[in-house]
mmCIF file of C-alpha atoms and ligand atoms in Angstrom:
data_model
loop_
_atom_site.group_PDB
_atom_site.id
_atom_site.type_symbol
_atom_site.label_atom_id
_atom_site.label_comp_id
_atom_site.label_asym_id
_atom_site.label_seq_id
_atom_site.Cartn_x
_atom_site.Cartn_y
_atom_site.Cartn_z
ATOM 1 C CA MET A 1 11.379 15.605 4.425
ATOM 2 C CA LYS A 2 10.340 12.281 5.881
ATOM 3 C CA VAL A 3 12.469 9.352 4.649
ATOM 4 C CA ILE A 4 11.241 5.766 4.403
ATOM 5 C CA GLN A 5 14.111 3.401 3.754
ATOM 6 C CA CYS A 6 13.236 0.071 2.130
ATOM 7 C CA LYS A 7 15.354 -2.998 1.538
ATOM 8 C CA ASP A 8 14.958 -3.102 -2.238
ATOM 9 C CA TYR A 9 13.053 -1.848 -5.276
ATOM 10 C CA ASP A 10 10.117 -4.169 -4.691
ATOM 11 C CA ALA A 11 9.714 -2.949 -1.117
ATOM 12 C CA VAL A 12 9.781 0.674 -2.355
ATOM 13 C CA SER A 13 7.033 -0.166 -4.867
ATOM 14 C CA GLN A 14 4.871 -1.907 -2.249
ATOM 15 C CA GLN A 15 5.341 0.927 0.241
ATOM 16 C CA ALA A 16 4.279 3.480 -2.383
ATOM 17 C CA ALA A 17 1.312 1.289 -3.353
ATOM 18 C CA ASN A 18 0.285 1.180 0.337
ATOM 19 C CA GLU A 19 0.155 4.986 0.374
ATOM 20 C CA VAL A 20 -1.908 5.143 -2.820
ATOM 21 C CA GLU A 21 -4.245 2.380 -1.661
ATOM 22 C CA ALA A 22 -4.787 3.998 1.754
ATOM 23 C CA LEU A 23 -5.758 7.248 0.018
ATOM 24 C CA LEU A 24 -8.132 5.577 -2.463
ATOM 25 C CA ARG A 25 -9.843 3.522 0.262
ATOM 26 C CA GLN A 26 -10.401 6.704 2.251
ATOM 27 C CA ARG A 27 -11.165 8.923 -0.718
ATOM 28 C CA PRO A 28 -12.334 7.033 -3.821
ATOM 29 C CA ASP A 29 -12.508 10.253 -5.867
ATOM 30 C CA ALA A 30 -8.937 11.316 -5.075
ATOM 31 C CA VAL A 31 -6.779 13.227 -7.550
ATOM 32 C CA LEU A 32 -3.462 11.492 -8.234
ATOM 33 C CA GLY A 33 -0.401 13.072 -9.793
ATOM 34 C CA LEU A 34 1.498 10.429 -11.745
ATOM 35 C CA ALA A 35 5.012 10.026 -13.085
ATOM 36 C CA THR A 36 6.614 8.008 -15.860
ATOM 37 C CA GLY A 37 10.161 6.602 -16.057
ATOM 38 C CA SER A 38 11.446 3.227 -14.918
ATOM 39 C CA THR A 39 11.059 3.882 -11.175
ATOM 40 C CA PRO A 40 7.229 3.901 -10.813
ATOM 41 C CA ILE A 41 6.697 0.786 -12.970
ATOM 42 C CA GLY A 42 6.807 -1.457 -9.859
ATOM 43 C CA LEU A 43 4.271 0.793 -8.124
ATOM 44 C CA TYR A 44 1.924 0.585 -11.115
ATOM 45 C CA GLU A 45 2.309 -3.219 -11.217
ATOM 46 C CA ALA A 46 1.420 -3.348 -7.519
ATOM 47 C CA LEU A 47 -1.663 -1.176 -8.079
ATOM 48 C CA VAL A 48 -2.829 -3.363 -10.980
ATOM 49 C CA GLU A 49 -2.347 -6.425 -8.756
ATOM 50 C CA ARG A 50 -4.379 -4.830 -5.946
ATOM 51 C CA HIS A 51 -7.098 -3.847 -8.418
ATOM 52 C CA ARG A 52 -7.306 -7.458 -9.629
ATOM 53 C CA GLN A 53 -6.948 -9.196 -6.271
ATOM 54 C CA ASN A 54 -8.641 -6.788 -3.854
ATOM 55 C CA GLY A 55 -10.866 -4.691 -6.092
ATOM 56 C CA LEU A 56 -8.919 -1.471 -5.586
ATOM 57 C CA ASP A 57 -11.261 0.901 -7.407
ATOM 58 C CA PHE A 58 -10.102 3.573 -9.850
ATOM 59 C CA SER A 59 -13.518 4.405 -11.311
ATOM 60 C CA ARG A 60 -13.779 7.811 -9.610
ATOM 61 C CA VAL A 61 -10.072 8.641 -9.520
ATOM 62 C CA THR A 62 -8.757 11.620 -11.480
ATOM 63 C CA THR A 63 -5.145 11.616 -12.659
ATOM 64 C CA PHE A 64 -2.702 14.212 -13.915
ATOM 65 C CA ASN A 65 0.614 13.174 -15.374
ATOM 66 C CA LEU A 66 3.649 15.328 -14.808
ATOM 67 C CA ASP A 67 4.833 15.636 -18.358
ATOM 68 C CA GLU A 68 4.950 14.505 -21.953
ATOM 69 C CA TYR A 69 7.497 14.856 -24.713
ATOM 70 C CA TYR A 70 6.808 17.524 -27.312
ATOM 71 C CA PRO A 71 6.144 17.019 -30.102
ATOM 72 C CA ILE A 72 5.085 13.379 -29.935
ATOM 73 C CA SER A 73 1.959 11.510 -30.954
ATOM 74 C CA PRO A 74 0.072 9.704 -28.155
ATOM 75 C CA GLN A 75 0.249 6.595 -30.364
ATOM 76 C CA ASN A 76 4.056 6.664 -30.383
ATOM 77 C CA ASP A 77 5.181 3.808 -28.136
ATOM 78 C CA GLN A 78 7.723 6.121 -26.511
ATOM 79 C CA SER A 79 5.119 8.710 -25.522
ATOM 80 C CA TYR A 80 4.207 8.978 -21.863
ATOM 81 C CA HIS A 81 0.601 8.614 -22.933
ATOM 82 C CA PHE A 82 1.425 5.156 -24.318
ATOM 83 C CA PHE A 83 3.476 4.335 -21.201
ATOM 84 C CA MET A 84 0.613 5.125 -18.838
ATOM 85 C CA TRP A 85 -1.940 3.032 -20.728
ATOM 86 C CA LYS A 86 0.531 0.170 -20.945
ATOM 87 C CA HIS A 87 1.610 0.146 -17.300
ATOM 88 C CA LEU A 88 -1.498 1.291 -15.431
ATOM 89 C CA PHE A 89 -4.565 2.731 -17.107
ATOM 90 C CA GLY A 90 -5.101 -0.166 -19.516
ATOM 91 C CA SER A 91 -5.272 -2.640 -16.614
ATOM 92 C CA VAL A 92 -7.485 -0.825 -14.076
ATOM 93 C CA ASN A 93 -11.045 0.526 -14.212
ATOM 94 C CA ILE A 94 -10.088 4.152 -14.738
ATOM 95 C CA ASP A 95 -12.478 6.484 -16.562
ATOM 96 C CA PRO A 96 -10.517 7.805 -19.588
ATOM 97 C CA GLN A 97 -12.357 11.124 -19.177
ATOM 98 C CA ARG A 98 -10.597 11.599 -15.837
ATOM 99 C CA VAL A 99 -7.106 10.961 -17.204
ATOM 100 C CA HIS A 100 -4.983 14.032 -17.945
ATOM 101 C CA ILE A 101 -1.627 13.896 -19.711
ATOM 102 C CA PRO A 102 -0.090 16.977 -21.368
ATOM 103 C CA LYS A 103 -0.817 16.906 -25.081
ATOM 104 C CA GLY A 104 2.354 16.051 -26.998
ATOM 105 C CA ASP A 105 0.484 16.650 -30.242
ATOM 106 C CA ALA A 106 -1.061 20.017 -29.275
ATOM 107 C CA GLU A 107 -1.187 22.484 -32.152
ATOM 108 C CA ASP A 108 -0.735 25.343 -29.730
ATOM 109 C CA PRO A 109 1.482 24.059 -26.889
ATOM 110 C CA ASP A 110 1.333 27.317 -24.925
ATOM 111 C CA ALA A 111 -2.467 27.181 -24.886
ATOM 112 C CA ALA A 112 -2.237 23.496 -23.894
ATOM 113 C CA CYS A 113 -0.024 24.452 -20.914
ATOM 114 C CA LEU A 114 -2.565 27.039 -19.729
ATOM 115 C CA ALA A 115 -5.435 24.600 -20.201
ATOM 116 C CA TYR A 116 -3.547 22.005 -18.134
ATOM 117 C CA GLU A 117 -3.151 24.410 -15.213
ATOM 118 C CA GLU A 118 -6.849 25.263 -15.468
ATOM 119 C CA ALA A 119 -7.797 21.589 -15.431
ATOM 120 C CA LEU A 120 -5.608 21.032 -12.346
ATOM 121 C CA ALA A 121 -7.323 23.897 -10.556
ATOM 122 C CA ALA A 122 -10.796 22.766 -11.664
ATOM 123 C CA ALA A 123 -10.112 19.284 -10.248
ATOM 124 C CA GLY A 124 -9.355 20.873 -6.881
ATOM 125 C CA GLY A 125 -5.612 20.196 -6.985
ATOM 126 C CA ILE A 126 -3.638 16.999 -6.490
ATOM 127 C CA ASP A 127 -4.099 14.917 -3.335
ATOM 128 C CA LEU A 128 -1.064 12.684 -3.824
ATOM 129 C CA GLN A 129 1.754 13.325 -6.271
ATOM 130 C CA ILE A 130 4.097 10.492 -7.275
ATOM 131 C CA LEU A 131 7.545 11.710 -8.310
ATOM 132 C CA GLY A 132 10.792 10.241 -9.569
ATOM 133 C CA ILE A 133 14.076 12.111 -9.508
ATOM 134 C CA GLY A 134 16.544 12.486 -12.373
ATOM 135 C CA ASN A 135 20.214 11.635 -11.907
ATOM 136 C CA ASN A 136 20.758 15.378 -12.239
ATOM 137 C CA GLY A 137 18.108 16.221 -9.625
ATOM 138 C CA HIS A 138 15.360 17.113 -12.067
ATOM 139 C CA ILE A 139 11.699 16.716 -11.147
ATOM 140 C CA ALA A 140 9.429 16.074 -14.116
ATOM 141 C CA PHE A 141 11.128 18.133 -16.846
ATOM 142 C CA ASN A 142 12.133 20.891 -14.486
ATOM 143 C CA GLU A 143 15.831 20.664 -15.256
ATOM 144 C CA PRO A 144 18.712 22.260 -13.314
ATOM 145 C CA ALA A 145 18.844 25.868 -14.507
ATOM 146 C CA GLU A 146 19.335 29.479 -13.516
ATOM 147 C CA TYR A 147 15.622 29.723 -12.842
ATOM 148 C CA LEU A 148 12.701 27.308 -12.636
ATOM 149 C CA ARG A 149 9.161 27.736 -13.905
ATOM 150 C CA ALA A 150 6.192 27.688 -11.549
ATOM 151 C CA ALA A 151 3.415 26.603 -13.910
ATOM 152 C CA THR A 152 3.007 24.028 -16.679
ATOM 153 C CA HIS A 153 5.316 25.069 -19.493
ATOM 154 C CA ARG A 154 7.196 24.029 -22.585
ATOM 155 C CA ALA A 155 10.611 22.748 -21.460
ATOM 156 C CA GLN A 156 13.912 22.242 -23.256
ATOM 157 C CA LEU A 157 15.533 18.983 -22.149
ATOM 158 C CA THR A 158 19.174 19.103 -21.028
ATOM 159 C CA GLU A 159 21.852 17.009 -22.716
ATOM 160 C CA ASP A 160 21.999 14.801 -19.541
ATOM 161 C CA THR A 161 18.329 13.969 -19.808
ATOM 162 C CA ILE A 162 18.408 13.482 -23.576
ATOM 163 C CA GLU A 163 21.276 11.028 -23.001
ATOM 164 C CA ALA A 164 19.405 9.208 -20.203
ATOM 165 C CA ASN A 165 16.330 8.879 -22.465
ATOM 166 C CA ALA A 166 18.308 7.713 -25.500
ATOM 167 C CA ARG A 167 18.030 4.069 -24.379
ATOM 168 C CA PHE A 168 14.330 4.161 -25.218
ATOM 169 C CA PHE A 169 14.724 5.287 -28.820
ATOM 170 C CA ASP A 170 16.144 3.449 -31.839
ATOM 171 C CA ARG A 171 18.083 6.397 -33.216
ATOM 172 C CA PRO A 172 19.689 9.337 -31.371
ATOM 173 C CA GLU A 173 17.898 11.779 -33.696
ATOM 174 C CA ASP A 174 14.525 10.400 -32.523
ATOM 175 C CA VAL A 175 15.129 11.368 -28.878
ATOM 176 C CA PRO A 176 12.854 14.343 -28.135
ATOM 177 C CA ARG A 177 14.541 17.574 -27.117
ATOM 178 C CA GLU A 178 11.460 19.274 -25.693
ATOM 179 C CA ALA A 179 8.579 18.443 -23.382
ATOM 180 C CA ILE A 180 5.484 19.919 -21.791
ATOM 181 C CA SER A 181 5.950 19.741 -18.041
ATOM 182 C CA MET A 182 4.171 20.730 -14.890
ATOM 183 C CA GLY A 183 6.162 23.457 -13.128
ATOM 184 C CA MET A 184 7.626 23.431 -9.643
ATOM 185 C CA GLY A 185 4.641 25.425 -8.380
ATOM 186 C CA SER A 186 2.143 22.986 -9.906
ATOM 187 C CA ILE A 187 3.991 20.132 -8.169
ATOM 188 C CA LEU A 188 4.452 21.841 -4.800
ATOM 189 C CA LYS A 189 0.704 22.571 -4.624
ATOM 190 C CA ALA A 190 0.029 18.827 -4.242
ATOM 191 C CA ARG A 191 -1.225 18.091 -0.747
ATOM 192 C CA ARG A 192 1.165 15.154 -0.330
ATOM 193 C CA ILE A 193 4.221 14.154 -2.338
ATOM 194 C CA LEU A 194 5.851 10.712 -2.607
ATOM 195 C CA LEU A 195 9.306 10.812 -4.143
ATOM 196 C CA LEU A 196 10.599 7.400 -5.216
ATOM 197 C CA ALA A 197 14.361 7.059 -5.661
ATOM 198 C CA CYS A 198 16.037 3.728 -6.345
ATOM 199 C CA GLY A 199 19.582 2.734 -7.170
ATOM 200 C CA GLU A 200 23.055 4.167 -6.695
ATOM 201 C CA LYS A 201 22.689 6.425 -9.757
ATOM 202 C CA LYS A 202 20.308 8.540 -7.689
ATOM 203 C CA ARG A 203 22.557 8.807 -4.623
ATOM 204 C CA ARG A 204 24.205 12.136 -5.441
ATOM 205 C CA ALA A 205 20.915 13.880 -6.239
ATOM 206 C CA VAL A 206 19.177 12.385 -3.182
ATOM 207 C CA GLU A 207 22.006 13.276 -0.806
ATOM 208 C CA GLU A 208 22.195 16.833 -2.128
ATOM 209 C CA MET A 209 18.441 17.185 -1.785
ATOM 210 C CA LEU A 210 18.524 15.914 1.798
ATOM 211 C CA SER A 211 21.265 18.420 2.672
ATOM 212 C CA GLY A 212 18.415 20.944 2.836
ATOM 213 C CA LYS A 213 20.100 23.534 0.625
ATOM 214 C CA ILE A 214 17.616 24.856 -1.891
ATOM 215 C CA THR A 215 18.929 25.626 -5.343
ATOM 216 C CA THR A 216 17.516 25.811 -8.855
ATOM 217 C CA GLN A 217 20.550 23.722 -9.860
ATOM 218 C CA LEU A 218 18.854 20.800 -8.071
ATOM 219 C CA PRO A 219 15.112 21.186 -8.653
ATOM 220 C CA ALA A 220 14.325 18.330 -6.230
ATOM 221 C CA SER A 221 15.750 20.477 -3.426
ATOM 222 C CA PHE A 222 12.537 22.552 -3.573
ATOM 223 C CA LEU A 223 10.704 19.556 -2.118
ATOM 224 C CA ASN A 224 12.293 20.570 1.198
ATOM 225 C CA LEU A 225 9.760 23.424 1.219
ATOM 226 C CA HIS A 226 6.805 21.041 1.139
ATOM 227 C CA PRO A 227 5.072 20.249 4.459
ATOM 228 C CA ASP A 228 4.214 16.646 3.540
ATOM 229 C CA ALA A 229 6.866 15.231 1.209
ATOM 230 C CA ILE A 230 8.048 11.652 1.748
ATOM 231 C CA LEU A 231 11.122 10.068 0.170
ATOM 232 C CA ILE A 232 10.783 6.310 -0.327
ATOM 233 C CA THR A 233 14.155 4.842 -1.247
ATOM 234 C CA ASP A 234 16.259 1.684 -1.314
ATOM 235 C CA LEU A 235 19.423 3.728 -0.755
ATOM 236 C CA GLU A 236 21.178 3.421 2.562
ATOM 237 C CA LEU A 237 21.640 7.057 3.448
HETATM 238 P P1 PGA B 301 13.762 6.966 -13.919
HETATM 239 O O1 PGA B 301 13.612 8.511 -14.212
HETATM 240 O O2 PGA B 301 12.605 6.586 -13.038
HETATM 241 O O3 PGA B 301 13.712 6.308 -15.259
HETATM 242 O O4 PGA B 301 15.074 6.784 -13.209
HETATM 243 C C1 PGA B 301 13.277 9.387 -13.190
HETATM 244 C C2 PGA B 301 13.325 10.804 -13.710
HETATM 245 O O5 PGA B 301 14.122 11.085 -14.620
HETATM 246 O O6 PGA B 301 12.554 11.637 -13.199
#
C-alpha cells in the first residue's frame, strides 16, 4: 500500500481533495465511494470550497456511501444520509438522483442490500473509494470477526463501535446496534482506494494493517490485497 504522510489533519484533507479533484477534472462522470465519520469532514469542506472557488463540478458525479445505520430515518440528524447532505451534498451541485446511500428505513433490508449491489454494478463500479478506519481496524461496518462478508449486508455493530458512536447520541439506548454496510468485496472492487487515518487513536490499527498480515480480525488488512490503495495519514509511522 502506498503511504502519503502529511503534517496534519488539514494537509491530509487537502491531499485527499487533490485526488478527488484530479479525478473529476479528468472524468466528470466519475463514480465516488464516500465515507462518513469525523475523518472525511475536512475533505468534504475542501471539496465544497473548490466547488465554490474553482467551479469543481459534481453535476455528473455518481456517489455511493459505504453504510448507514439500521433502522434509522434519513431525517434523523444522526443518520449518515443527514451527515452527507450537511457536509457535502447540500453545498455542491450534485444531482440527488445520482446519490446512493443504503436505506436505513428500508422495509426489507435484505432486499435493499441486494438492490444496492445491483446499483453499484449498474453504475459500472466505483472509480475512487474514500475510506476511514475504525480504532479496531474496521472498514465501513465490516467489524473484526471470524469471517467477513463480501457483499452489501446487514451488520451487527461491535461494542467498541457502539461505544465510539455514543458521543453522537443523547442517550446510550439511542445508539444504533445495526447497520447496512457495503462488504469487503464491494469495497475492494473500487478501482482506487484512499484510506484516511488521522490521530494517535488510529496508530495501532494502521500499524497492524501496514504489517501486511491479512486477518479478518483487522478488516483494513484486506486493503493490502488491493493494487491501488493509498493511505493518507498524519501519523509518523
Ligand atoms: P472516524 O471513524 O472518522 O470518526 O474516526 C472512522 C471509522 O470508524 O471508520
